[in-house]
Amino acid sequence: MATRRWLLLGVVAAGLTLSSVGLLGVLATEPFASADEAQHTAYAVEVGEGRLPELDTPVRATIPGMSGLPADCRVDPADVRRAAVEAADRPADDRQAQVSLPACAARDRGFASFEVIYTANHPPLFYLLESVPLRIGRSAGHPLAGFYAARILNLAVGFAALVATASLVRVLVPGRPDLAVAAAAITGAMGGFVAVTAQVYNDALAVTLITAATAATLVLLRRGPSARTLLAVAVLVPAAALSRASGAIAASLLVPMVGVAVGLAFARGTGLGVGRRPALGGRPEPGRRPALWRSALVGLAAAVTTGLLTVAAAGWFYLRNERLYGDLTATGRIASMFPTGFEERSAWQVVTSEDFWWLVYRGLFGRPKLLLGWPYRVAVGVGLLTLVGLLAAPVRAGLARAVARRAGHRAAGDAVGVTADGAGCDVGPARGTWVTDLMCWLVAGAQALIAVATLVGFVAAGGASFARYLLPALPMLAVAVAAGCSALPLARRGLPTVLVVGALWCTTIVMLSRELARHDPGLADRDLHGRLRGAIAATAFSPSGASLVVGVLLALAGLGIVLLTLSMSMLAPAAVPRWQVRPARGSAGADSGDGAWSRPRADSESFAAGAVRATDRSSARSSAKALARSSAKGSARSSARPAVPRRPLPGRAPESGFQGEGAYGPRSARQLGSPVWRVARVKDFSRSNDQNPSFLRLAGRVRGPFVALR
């Protein structure tokens, strides 16, 4: 429970840092100043009115500051296409003739590409969400307030993306909650991610749903099916396909993995209603194993069911794109509407282009043309720190394993620790779980590669290098940065992560101020605070109110950094090993599971820090019942025969926890690292079993010494 509280605090801190800079972007950025925001908003307005727009649907000025036709002027997309044909067939010197359009849209030419909803090739889930505040604002007579509410709603979606990122990392690395917090904080401080969450863009929802669907599928793979996990998968996978085309590609990977996860769970005897589901990262407690062909059929049924739900939820829209535009994503039609002038290249040429990768990397921090000065140095520094940390991580882990072996313990990869609240917590993959770990990492890595392949294919076809197309891979990139930071000096207090997050947040603020000055040249000669205050005063608040808003949001960011520092300082020491080449004096009894593998411990503390896996609440209740029954039997035996005192082992005090032969098994079975099939809960180890008749038998194997369950 203590680990979970610090983890939750860290995710909240990441949300505070995102919310502070995100709200600055929401309030300071002029409506529709960025490309595509007017089209995304027009799409949401059309959905709110009960219509699904097409690529030829004109934009209507339904919100102040929005360019387009009058709000009450509706033009059929077929009329727009016919007008475009008439304008193309008309002689160049004939400028007096009018094309066939309604009177409210009369003109002597067709509609330009930026005058239509060219985002209509995207699925409607995001626009259905955004239509709610937009419609409420228009109905209340305050359409601009509804627009700002739509931006804030998208910012809330961005916060959900941080929660999904932490959940995904928690599944990938169950024993490293510090990495989950760090990845969420790094994601929330990236300028490219903040930019799409502070405006009406559908990228944040796609990142959220793809990451959450992947995390739910991996939980299904690790722990087996349960009603809650299956419900999450059944909702998130179709929703991801209905967010963006990238979500549909991600869903096509997750659907078969759902079948694999369910089939493997039933093959292990841990399916729904069979056996007992393990804690996250733990071993399953098998029940009766069904036949292999039955497990395969169950897995196939799960995959088919998930696939049918996904097709029913999103398939109709992609078939509509095929009917209207000739392909599932309307990529060809969009390319003809917006010729970039870039030559088509092969995918190999794009992948091997250093300029392409450098441009995309800088785009993750904001507009590449504005990434100058010390923000540029921060971008370079974060990349170098990540590279150095990733190179140092294997060295640090190898030293920790060597120290653990010299101290007489099993290597840290097979260790399981006990948290401060007494619950088991893995610090590394146990033997027999490496296949599951590998499959989880392969699925998460494949999702990142899908995002990369999508961007590479778009650029190879002649498109521009939009870094936001790479955002579905941002959680995995954040994991890499977090892992690199955790291998640097002072990582046991989380300081490298906090410094990186603070540098990224400052870079995002500077990039935001430069973006504001780019749209409003009158702000160019002001300092950072003046730009933010002036932009907010020009859009939503008075000058005095703008100063107050900027001060409150900066204080909110400071609070987030403080909470992040506190969370990392509590989580990192229990997970990050020391830089040490030899065991510390007296470390033979130190436990190998709290991350400080070479720190000396007292005998009683070493005894209490043995290996036991965390169980869920249901297993805890059943364990308590078994303990009560065992106590009752022990009491009956104690009344039948006298107590026989036990002889302690030579050279060890009776209270150290290791007794002579008897209920604990032979002395060889109590050596460090040997498998133990019984966990004893005894308050006073100097007494006999008859005086402490509390024993708990486990169905699965427990590695390490006995543990006192407190």
XYZ file of C-alpha atoms in Angstrom:
710
model
C 0.000 0.000 0.000
C 2.836 2.421 0.733
C 4.340 1.858 -2.712
C 0.959 2.396 -4.306
C 0.459 5.675 -2.463
C 3.835 7.041 -3.553
C 3.146 5.861 -7.088
C -0.198 7.641 -7.097
C 1.428 10.778 -5.713
C 4.023 10.690 -8.488
C 1.377 10.392 -11.214
C -0.553 13.295 -9.658
C 2.665 15.326 -9.659
C 3.160 14.544 -13.351
C -0.408 15.667 -13.972
C 0.227 18.943 -12.148
C 3.257 19.745 -14.303
C 1.260 18.967 -17.443
C -1.769 20.937 -16.261
C 0.267 24.029 -15.432
C 1.914 24.436 -18.819
C -1.134 23.010 -20.580
C -3.482 25.595 -19.061
C -1.042 28.307 -20.060
C -1.300 27.022 -23.612
C -5.090 26.759 -23.432
C -5.530 30.340 -22.253
C -2.647 32.051 -24.041
C -2.931 30.561 -27.528
C -5.305 32.508 -29.728
C -8.234 30.407 -30.982
C -7.570 28.767 -34.344
C -4.065 30.253 -34.566
C -2.570 26.813 -35.174
C -3.133 24.824 -38.319
C -5.941 22.235 -38.298
C -7.633 23.468 -35.100
C -10.437 25.157 -37.035
C -11.043 21.968 -39.033
C -11.041 19.767 -35.926
C -13.473 22.153 -34.247
C -15.727 22.305 -37.317
C -15.822 18.492 -37.375
C -16.905 18.428 -33.723
C -19.597 21.064 -34.400
C -20.991 18.985 -37.277
C -21.065 15.860 -35.096
C -22.803 17.819 -32.342
C -25.513 18.728 -34.852
C -25.994 15.094 -35.831
C -24.059 15.046 -39.122
C -20.873 13.257 -40.144
C -18.840 15.578 -42.387
C -16.934 14.679 -45.533
C -13.668 16.016 -46.891
C -15.691 18.418 -49.062
C -17.853 19.801 -46.248
C -17.151 23.561 -45.890
C -16.047 25.044 -42.568
C -18.672 27.282 -40.964
C -17.772 30.156 -38.644
C -19.740 28.911 -35.654
C -17.293 30.376 -33.091
C -15.876 33.931 -32.963
C -12.505 34.103 -34.687
C -13.229 31.064 -36.833
C -13.022 31.619 -40.596
C -15.501 30.056 -42.988
C -19.075 30.342 -44.198
C -21.753 31.912 -42.013
C -22.873 29.668 -39.178
C -26.345 29.141 -40.662
C -25.077 28.462 -44.197
C -24.975 24.778 -45.013
C -23.611 23.530 -48.320
C -23.881 19.947 -49.457
C -20.497 18.321 -50.184
C -21.774 17.287 -53.606
C -22.336 20.972 -54.469
C -18.776 21.739 -53.380
C -17.393 19.045 -55.670
C -19.531 20.250 -58.568
C -18.376 23.843 -58.016
C -14.753 22.688 -58.060
C -15.323 20.965 -61.430
C -17.030 24.051 -62.882
C -14.219 26.316 -61.709
C -11.622 24.003 -63.251
C -13.436 23.841 -66.635
C -14.069 27.592 -66.829
C -11.725 29.720 -69.000
C -9.072 31.544 -67.035
C -10.226 35.005 -68.238
C -13.871 34.411 -67.284
C -14.014 35.711 -63.717
C -17.589 36.991 -63.725
C -19.391 33.673 -63.857
C -20.589 32.261 -60.558
C -20.290 28.606 -59.679
C -23.358 26.637 -58.623
C -23.586 27.277 -54.893
C -26.260 28.537 -52.498
C -26.593 32.302 -52.151
C -24.923 32.348 -48.725
C -21.837 30.726 -50.267
C -21.822 32.539 -53.638
C -18.354 32.949 -55.137
C -16.552 32.936 -58.463
C -14.274 30.029 -57.588
C -14.325 26.714 -55.829
C -13.454 26.107 -52.210
C -9.813 26.065 -51.279
C -8.434 23.115 -49.347
C -8.235 25.125 -46.117
C -11.919 26.090 -46.398
C -13.212 22.531 -46.037
C -13.057 19.990 -43.201
C -10.030 18.084 -44.418
C -9.880 16.213 -41.093
C -13.074 14.309 -41.928
C -11.047 11.190 -42.753
C -10.513 10.617 -39.009
C -12.938 8.452 -36.984
C -15.538 10.406 -34.966
C -14.847 9.335 -31.353
C -12.731 12.354 -30.449
C -15.156 14.749 -32.087
C -18.079 13.156 -30.297
C -16.391 14.000 -26.982
C -15.470 17.532 -28.029
C -18.956 18.231 -29.370
C -20.400 18.197 -25.847
C -18.766 21.392 -24.479
C -19.022 23.072 -27.895
C -22.751 22.425 -28.125
C -23.333 23.491 -24.511
C -21.446 26.734 -25.110
C -23.396 27.527 -28.265
C -26.713 26.683 -26.617
C -25.865 28.973 -23.680
C -24.949 31.824 -26.014
C -21.220 31.657 -25.172
C -19.623 29.701 -28.018
C -16.118 30.941 -27.171
C -16.465 29.642 -23.604
C -17.516 26.291 -25.032
C -14.412 26.321 -27.214
C -12.104 26.890 -24.237
C -13.965 24.139 -22.377
C -13.265 21.821 -25.306
C -9.567 22.645 -24.989
C -9.632 21.916 -21.259
C -11.400 18.615 -21.946
C -8.590 17.667 -24.302
C -6.101 18.588 -21.564
C -7.922 16.163 -19.255
C -7.498 13.518 -21.947
C -3.779 14.286 -21.854
C -3.739 13.646 -18.100
C -5.424 10.296 -18.772
C -2.548 9.556 -21.152
C -0.116 9.992 -18.250
C -2.116 7.523 -16.154
C -2.108 5.074 -19.063
C 1.647 5.516 -19.469
C 2.276 4.785 -15.794
C 0.027 1.717 -16.012
C 1.869 0.425 -19.066
C 5.290 0.823 -17.441
C 3.991 -0.753 -14.239
C 3.004 -3.839 -16.247
C 6.263 -3.935 -18.186
C 8.463 -3.539 -15.092
C 6.376 -4.592 -12.064
C 9.200 -4.059 -9.584
C 10.100 -0.534 -10.719
C 7.361 1.915 -9.689
C 9.931 4.697 -9.944
C 10.140 4.113 -13.704
C 6.351 4.355 -13.997
C 6.335 7.752 -12.285
C 9.336 8.975 -14.251
C 7.868 7.933 -17.614
C 4.574 9.678 -16.848
C 6.347 12.870 -15.748
C 8.627 12.920 -18.791
C 5.672 12.399 -21.125
C 3.760 15.252 -19.522
C 6.698 17.647 -19.853
C 7.437 17.043 -23.545
C 6.626 20.119 -25.618
C 5.223 18.186 -28.577
C 2.766 16.340 -26.355
C 1.729 19.482 -24.461
C 1.032 21.306 -27.732
C -1.560 18.766 -28.922
C -3.236 18.508 -25.499
C -3.639 22.277 -25.081
C -5.566 22.628 -28.350
C -8.375 20.805 -30.135
C -6.348 17.988 -31.700
C -7.187 14.296 -31.707
C -3.621 13.069 -31.105
C -3.894 13.053 -27.298
C -6.923 10.755 -27.332
C -5.175 8.371 -29.715
C -2.109 8.216 -27.446
C -4.314 7.630 -24.402
C -6.394 4.835 -25.888
C -3.521 3.050 -27.635
C -1.432 3.090 -24.449
C -4.341 2.050 -22.220
C -5.410 -0.748 -24.572
C -1.841 -2.044 -24.694
C -1.561 -1.936 -20.904
C -4.855 -3.810 -20.472
C -3.760 -6.486 -22.939
C -0.453 -6.947 -21.127
C -2.233 -7.249 -17.776
C -4.324 -9.975 -19.383
C -1.124 -11.647 -20.532
C 0.552 -11.442 -17.107
C -2.300 -12.230 -14.753
C -4.809 -14.067 -16.879
C -8.418 -13.131 -17.527
C -10.760 -11.598 -15.001
C -14.074 -9.863 -15.496
C -12.523 -6.427 -14.976
C -9.587 -7.036 -17.314
C -11.747 -8.510 -20.056
C -14.141 -5.566 -19.813
C -11.251 -3.115 -20.099
C -9.895 -4.890 -23.173
C -13.343 -5.104 -24.771
C -13.817 -1.335 -24.371
C -10.318 0.042 -24.968
C -9.298 -1.909 -28.070
C -12.369 -0.882 -30.143
C -12.114 2.667 -28.777
C -8.485 2.877 -29.920
C -9.534 1.845 -33.414
C -12.190 4.566 -33.369
C -9.746 7.336 -32.388
C -7.319 7.532 -35.321
C -6.012 5.323 -38.099
C -2.938 4.660 -35.949
C -5.281 3.294 -33.284
C -6.816 0.900 -35.803
C -3.356 -0.411 -36.703
C -2.539 -0.817 -33.013
C -5.824 -2.679 -32.464
C -4.938 -5.094 -35.266
C -1.903 -6.119 -33.190
C -3.738 -6.305 -29.869
C -6.644 -8.458 -31.093
C -4.537 -11.595 -31.689
C -2.563 -10.910 -28.502
C -5.800 -11.042 -26.524
C -6.346 -14.539 -27.870
C -2.783 -15.559 -27.036
C -3.081 -14.200 -23.488
C -6.381 -15.962 -22.783
C -5.190 -19.211 -24.349
C -1.982 -19.236 -22.321
C -3.890 -18.467 -19.137
C -6.195 -21.431 -19.643
C -3.265 -23.651 -20.602
C -1.621 -22.739 -17.270
C -4.852 -23.418 -15.427
C -5.354 -19.775 -14.422
C -8.267 -18.856 -16.651
C -11.427 -17.122 -15.563
C -12.783 -19.166 -12.669
C -9.837 -21.603 -12.796
C -6.974 -21.426 -10.326
C -5.944 -18.136 -8.775
C -4.711 -15.005 -10.533
C -1.247 -13.878 -9.418
C -0.211 -10.438 -8.300
C 1.273 -8.228 -10.979
C 4.577 -9.775 -11.960
C 4.003 -12.810 -9.731
C 3.519 -16.458 -10.469
C 0.055 -17.863 -11.126
C -1.363 -20.430 -8.762
C -2.465 -23.134 -11.174
C -5.700 -24.980 -10.963
C -6.767 -27.964 -13.031
C -5.230 -27.595 -16.476
C -7.596 -28.217 -19.383
C -6.573 -29.937 -22.574
C -4.340 -27.996 -24.940
C -6.905 -27.915 -27.731
C -9.496 -26.482 -25.381
C -7.118 -23.700 -24.368
C -6.482 -22.956 -28.040
C -10.216 -22.794 -28.737
C -10.778 -20.472 -25.793
C -7.990 -18.182 -26.983
C -9.346 -18.190 -30.530
C -12.819 -17.355 -29.239
C -11.420 -14.445 -27.221
C -9.545 -13.060 -30.233
C -12.558 -13.455 -32.533
C -14.851 -11.776 -30.019
C -12.477 -8.834 -29.565
C -12.044 -8.555 -33.311
C -15.790 -8.552 -33.915
C -16.284 -5.846 -31.302
C -13.552 -3.753 -32.942
C -14.997 -4.186 -36.428
C -18.478 -3.372 -35.201
C -17.262 -0.232 -33.461
C -14.907 1.173 -36.115
C -15.052 -0.933 -39.249
C -18.034 0.902 -40.703
C -16.136 4.201 -40.764
C -13.106 2.852 -42.603
C -15.411 1.178 -45.121
C -17.072 4.563 -45.573
C -13.666 6.079 -46.342
C -13.086 3.321 -48.887
C -16.403 4.069 -50.568
C -15.994 7.860 -50.620
C -12.271 8.342 -51.206
C -10.899 5.083 -52.558
C -8.866 3.888 -49.556
C -9.454 3.140 -45.898
C -7.688 6.227 -44.542
C -8.226 8.665 -47.478
C -4.473 9.218 -47.622
C -4.434 9.575 -51.404
C -7.186 12.185 -51.385
C -5.472 14.187 -48.627
C -2.175 14.084 -50.517
C -3.873 15.470 -53.645
C -5.449 18.262 -51.602
C -2.160 19.312 -49.990
C 0.789 18.725 -52.330
C 3.958 19.239 -50.328
C 6.376 19.394 -53.228
C 8.562 16.698 -51.686
C 9.716 13.900 -53.934
C 8.679 10.361 -53.165
C 11.432 8.286 -51.605
C 11.847 4.711 -50.584
C 11.322 3.760 -46.965
C 14.990 2.789 -46.742
C 16.052 6.270 -47.812
C 13.866 7.800 -45.122
C 15.075 5.446 -42.394
C 18.721 6.047 -43.224
C 18.329 9.835 -43.429
C 20.015 11.575 -40.503
C 18.185 14.824 -41.278
C 14.826 13.071 -40.969
C 15.533 11.643 -37.515
C 17.089 14.876 -36.257
C 14.068 16.866 -37.457
C 11.627 14.457 -35.830
C 13.579 14.425 -32.564
C 13.565 18.218 -32.354
C 9.865 18.204 -33.202
C 9.157 16.306 -29.989
C 10.186 19.440 -28.070
C 8.162 21.904 -30.169
C 8.452 23.636 -33.518
C 11.954 22.770 -34.792
C 12.553 26.251 -36.221
C 12.057 27.756 -32.761
C 14.289 25.278 -30.923
C 17.259 27.610 -30.549
C 19.565 28.685 -27.735
C 19.480 26.870 -24.449
C 16.284 24.882 -25.305
C 18.331 23.364 -28.114
C 21.060 22.482 -25.631
C 18.470 20.917 -23.317
C 17.208 18.729 -26.167
C 20.749 17.610 -26.938
C 21.546 17.116 -23.249
C 18.489 14.935 -22.620
C 19.447 12.713 -25.526
C 23.050 12.385 -24.348
C 22.031 11.664 -20.738
C 19.639 8.991 -21.930
C 22.322 7.368 -24.054
C 24.908 7.436 -21.257
C 22.391 6.101 -18.740
C 21.271 3.253 -20.988
C 24.902 2.266 -21.497
C 25.569 2.436 -17.756
C 22.412 0.528 -16.753
C 23.736 -2.961 -17.626
C 26.969 -2.196 -15.784
C 25.092 -1.102 -12.689
C 22.802 -4.113 -12.806
C 25.757 -6.459 -13.278
C 27.554 -5.003 -10.279
C 24.423 -5.366 -8.180
C 24.073 -9.019 -9.151
C 27.726 -9.664 -8.384
C 27.408 -8.014 -4.975
C 24.280 -10.049 -4.249
C 26.043 -13.297 -5.123
C 29.066 -12.402 -3.028
C 26.759 -11.683 -0.133
C 25.383 -15.211 -0.424
C 22.092 -14.329 -2.078
C 20.425 -15.285 -5.284
C 20.979 -12.820 -8.119
C 18.728 -9.817 -8.143
C 16.952 -11.093 -11.249
C 15.330 -13.850 -9.180
C 14.783 -11.745 -6.065
C 11.478 -10.763 -4.595
C 11.275 -8.032 -1.991
C 9.009 -7.009 0.834
C 7.697 -3.479 0.828
C 7.399 -1.285 3.845
C 3.808 -2.309 4.366
C 4.657 -6.001 4.290
C 3.374 -6.767 0.823
C 5.510 -8.630 -1.639
C 6.995 -6.700 -4.521
C 9.099 -8.119 -7.335
C 12.435 -6.508 -8.064
C 13.123 -8.673 -11.049
C 11.676 -11.447 -13.151
C 11.369 -14.745 -11.339
C 12.399 -17.920 -13.058
C 9.595 -19.081 -15.329
C 8.268 -15.584 -16.036
C 10.905 -14.473 -18.556
C 8.743 -15.687 -21.452
C 5.881 -13.488 -20.296
C 8.252 -10.563 -19.803
C 9.627 -11.025 -23.300
C 6.161 -11.156 -24.830
C 5.103 -7.996 -22.982
C 8.145 -6.084 -24.188
C 7.671 -7.343 -27.734
C 4.068 -6.141 -27.835
C 4.918 -2.721 -26.383
C 7.904 -2.380 -28.685
C 5.800 -3.385 -31.684
C 3.331 -0.612 -30.894
C 6.168 1.912 -30.908
C 7.509 0.504 -34.174
C 4.050 0.809 -35.724
C 4.063 4.538 -34.964
C 7.542 4.870 -36.448
C 6.559 2.885 -39.550
C 3.467 5.065 -40.021
C 5.557 8.237 -40.000
C 8.209 6.735 -42.275
C 5.584 5.606 -44.762
C 3.934 9.024 -44.760
C 7.230 10.788 -45.428
C 8.232 8.255 -48.078
C 4.969 8.997 -49.932
C 5.917 12.680 -50.104
C 4.423 13.934 -46.839
C 5.947 16.271 -44.294
C 7.834 15.045 -41.213
C 5.175 15.694 -38.549
C 6.647 14.693 -35.197
C 3.186 14.350 -33.657
C 2.638 11.232 -35.768
C 5.274 9.654 -33.518
C 3.386 10.447 -30.290
C 1.896 6.919 -29.885
C 5.497 5.788 -29.354
C 6.164 8.518 -26.764
C 5.464 6.284 -23.711
C 8.191 3.856 -24.797
C 10.562 6.725 -25.513
C 9.799 8.079 -22.037
C 10.624 4.657 -20.572
C 14.013 4.804 -22.270
C 14.708 8.271 -20.851
C 13.544 7.181 -17.385
C 15.709 4.048 -17.495
C 18.700 6.119 -18.502
C 18.123 8.558 -15.651
C 17.800 5.698 -13.148
C 21.328 4.506 -13.957
C 23.004 7.870 -13.363
C 24.610 9.005 -10.086
C 22.132 10.169 -7.408
C 19.438 8.054 -9.068
C 18.636 6.417 -5.726
C 17.020 9.716 -4.747
C 15.454 10.295 -8.144
C 17.391 13.515 -8.732
C 18.338 12.887 -12.398
C 14.693 12.282 -13.274
C 13.527 15.392 -11.447
C 16.192 17.519 -13.130
C 15.285 16.189 -16.578
C 11.571 16.795 -16.001
C 12.279 20.319 -14.749
C 14.479 21.071 -17.770
C 11.838 19.732 -20.157
C 9.122 21.791 -18.453
C 11.188 24.977 -18.723
C 11.918 24.215 -22.367
C 8.202 23.762 -23.057
C 7.397 27.106 -21.431
C 10.042 28.884 -23.511
C 8.851 27.201 -26.693
C 5.281 28.239 -25.885
C 6.326 31.863 -25.432
C 8.179 31.783 -28.749
C 5.129 30.295 -30.449
C 2.989 33.100 -29.022
C 5.440 35.699 -30.328
C 5.367 34.007 -33.728
C 1.596 34.455 -33.963
C 1.625 37.944 -32.431
C 4.749 39.944 -33.390
C 3.809 42.557 -30.788
C 4.939 40.126 -28.087
C 8.372 39.563 -29.583
C 10.120 42.316 -27.604
C 8.786 41.133 -24.214
C 10.324 38.714 -21.762
C 8.907 35.293 -20.945
C 6.517 36.465 -18.244
C 5.425 39.424 -20.337
C 4.603 37.239 -23.318
C 2.499 34.876 -21.266
C 0.729 37.690 -19.447
C 0.105 39.654 -22.637
C -1.221 36.670 -24.571
C -3.631 35.672 -21.795
C -4.792 39.272 -21.406
C -5.520 39.418 -25.149
C -7.601 36.246 -25.183
C -9.394 35.462 -21.944
C -8.567 37.746 -18.976
C -7.853 41.334 -18.076
C -4.186 42.345 -17.544
C -4.475 42.093 -13.755
C -6.272 38.761 -13.997
C -3.672 37.496 -16.457
C -0.855 38.193 -13.961
C -2.735 36.267 -11.292
C -3.381 33.328 -13.624
C 0.276 33.128 -14.642
C 1.393 33.239 -11.009
C -1.048 30.524 -9.928
C -0.073 28.203 -12.775
C 3.639 28.678 -12.118
C 3.025 27.880 -8.449
C 1.093 24.793 -9.545
C 4.102 23.681 -11.575
C 6.372 24.227 -8.563
C 4.059 22.090 -6.428
C 4.175 19.356 -9.044
C 7.975 19.351 -9.067
C 8.084 19.167 -5.260
C 5.643 16.247 -5.165
C 7.553 14.505 -7.928
C 10.782 14.883 -5.950
C 9.107 13.436 -2.860
C 7.624 10.508 -4.766
C 10.889 9.633 -6.504
C 12.881 9.947 -3.288
C 10.593 7.363 -1.663
C 10.331 4.951 -4.591
C 13.836 4.995 -6.053
C 15.828 3.758 -2.997
C 13.795 0.542 -2.928
C 14.404 -0.195 -6.619
C 17.690 1.334 -7.767
C 20.856 -0.562 -6.726
C 23.939 1.102 -5.344
C 27.125 1.635 -7.323
C 29.213 -0.844 -5.318
C 31.749 -3.454 -6.369
C 31.951 -5.454 -3.144
C 29.507 -6.335 -0.361
C 29.406 -4.032 2.596
C 30.571 -5.343 5.948
C 27.857 -7.388 7.577
C 25.841 -7.683 4.383
C 25.677 -11.484 4.367
C 22.286 -11.256 5.934
C 21.100 -8.381 3.844
C 18.114 -9.051 1.744
C 18.304 -8.926 -2.019
C 14.908 -7.520 -2.632
C 14.759 -3.899 -1.532
C 17.049 -2.596 -4.228
C 19.823 -1.662 -1.737
C 21.312 -5.092 -2.205
C 24.535 -4.431 -0.317
C 23.205 -2.565 2.686
C 23.784 -4.411 6.014
C 20.747 -5.351 8.038
C 20.055 -6.697 11.457
C 19.179 -10.389 11.728
C 15.537 -9.736 12.497
C 15.212 -7.274 9.612
C 16.953 -9.695 7.272
C 14.578 -12.433 8.387
C 11.548 -10.258 7.725
C 12.791 -9.224 4.282
C 12.701 -12.686 2.721
C 10.919 -13.622 -0.440
C 7.143 -13.826 -0.653
C 5.050 -12.761 -3.572
C 2.248 -10.273 -3.312
C -1.209 -11.781 -3.495
C -4.502 -10.152 -4.257
C -7.191 -9.483 -1.681
C -9.008 -12.735 -2.322
C -5.879 -14.802 -1.697
C -5.181 -12.769 1.438
C -8.624 -13.606 2.778
C -8.208 -17.298 2.002
C -4.776 -17.254 3.638
C -6.263 -15.752 6.780
C -8.891 -18.508 6.894
C -6.230 -21.191 6.471
C -4.197 -19.552 9.218
C -7.157 -19.598 11.581
C -7.840 -23.280 10.890
C -4.174 -24.111 11.439
C -4.208 -22.210 14.738
C -7.205 -24.173 15.931
C -5.540 -27.484 15.063
C -2.347 -26.389 16.797
C -4.244 -25.517 19.953
C -5.823 -28.957 19.987
C -2.433 -30.625 19.594
C -0.921 -28.493 22.342
C -3.531 -29.726 24.811
C -2.773 -33.337 23.925
C 1.012 -33.333 24.369
C 3.503 -31.154 26.226
C 5.555 -28.543 24.520
C 9.072 -29.535 23.501
C 11.493 -26.625 23.363
C 13.493 -26.324 20.187
C 17.248 -26.197 20.036
C 18.496 -23.170 18.089
C 21.118 -23.550 15.392
C 24.729 -23.197 16.536
C 26.048 -19.687 16.413
C 22.645 -18.029 16.036
C 20.435 -16.504 18.673
C 17.032 -18.122 19.207
C 15.220 -14.944 18.149
C 16.962 -14.883 14.761
C 14.162 -16.916 13.262
C 15.897 -20.179 12.236
C 14.972 -23.191 14.390
C 16.114 -26.784 14.549
C 14.602 -29.781 12.782
C 10.827 -30.123 12.851
C 7.907 -28.410 11.169
C 10.237 -26.079 9.306
C 11.787 -28.981 7.391
C 15.411 -30.126 7.223
C 18.121 -27.622 7.862
C 19.333 -27.756 4.226
C 15.922 -26.495 3.022
C 16.373 -23.320 5.037
C 19.533 -22.147 3.301
C 19.414 -18.794 1.526
C 18.079 -19.147 -1.989
C 16.716 -22.682 -1.537
C 13.042 -23.369 -2.424
C 10.746 -23.328 0.577
C 7.197 -24.672 0.501
C 6.025 -23.269 3.790
C 5.776 -19.811 5.307
C 5.580 -19.541 9.072
C 3.942 -16.753 10.977
C 5.425 -16.905 14.461
C 5.579 -14.086 16.961
C 8.249 -15.539 19.242
C 10.727 -17.859 17.574
C 12.322 -18.875 20.875
C 9.176 -20.839 21.745
C 8.078 -24.194 20.430
C 5.540 -24.889 17.733
C 2.909 -25.837 20.304
C 3.166 -22.393 21.827
C 3.082 -20.707 18.390
C 0.889 -22.971 16.244
C 0.413 -20.622 13.269
C 1.511 -22.069 9.941
C 0.455 -21.277 6.407
C 0.999 -23.619 3.503
C 1.397 -22.056 0.055
C 0.385 -23.794 -3.157
C 3.311 -22.303 -5.119
C 7.013 -22.257 -4.496
C 8.512 -19.386 -2.501
C 12.152 -18.509 -3.047
C 14.424 -17.276 -0.286
C 14.355 -17.650 3.502
C 11.306 -17.730 5.720
C 9.438 -14.479 6.168
C 7.586 -13.170 9.180
C 4.184 -11.968 8.006
C 3.362 -8.942 10.124
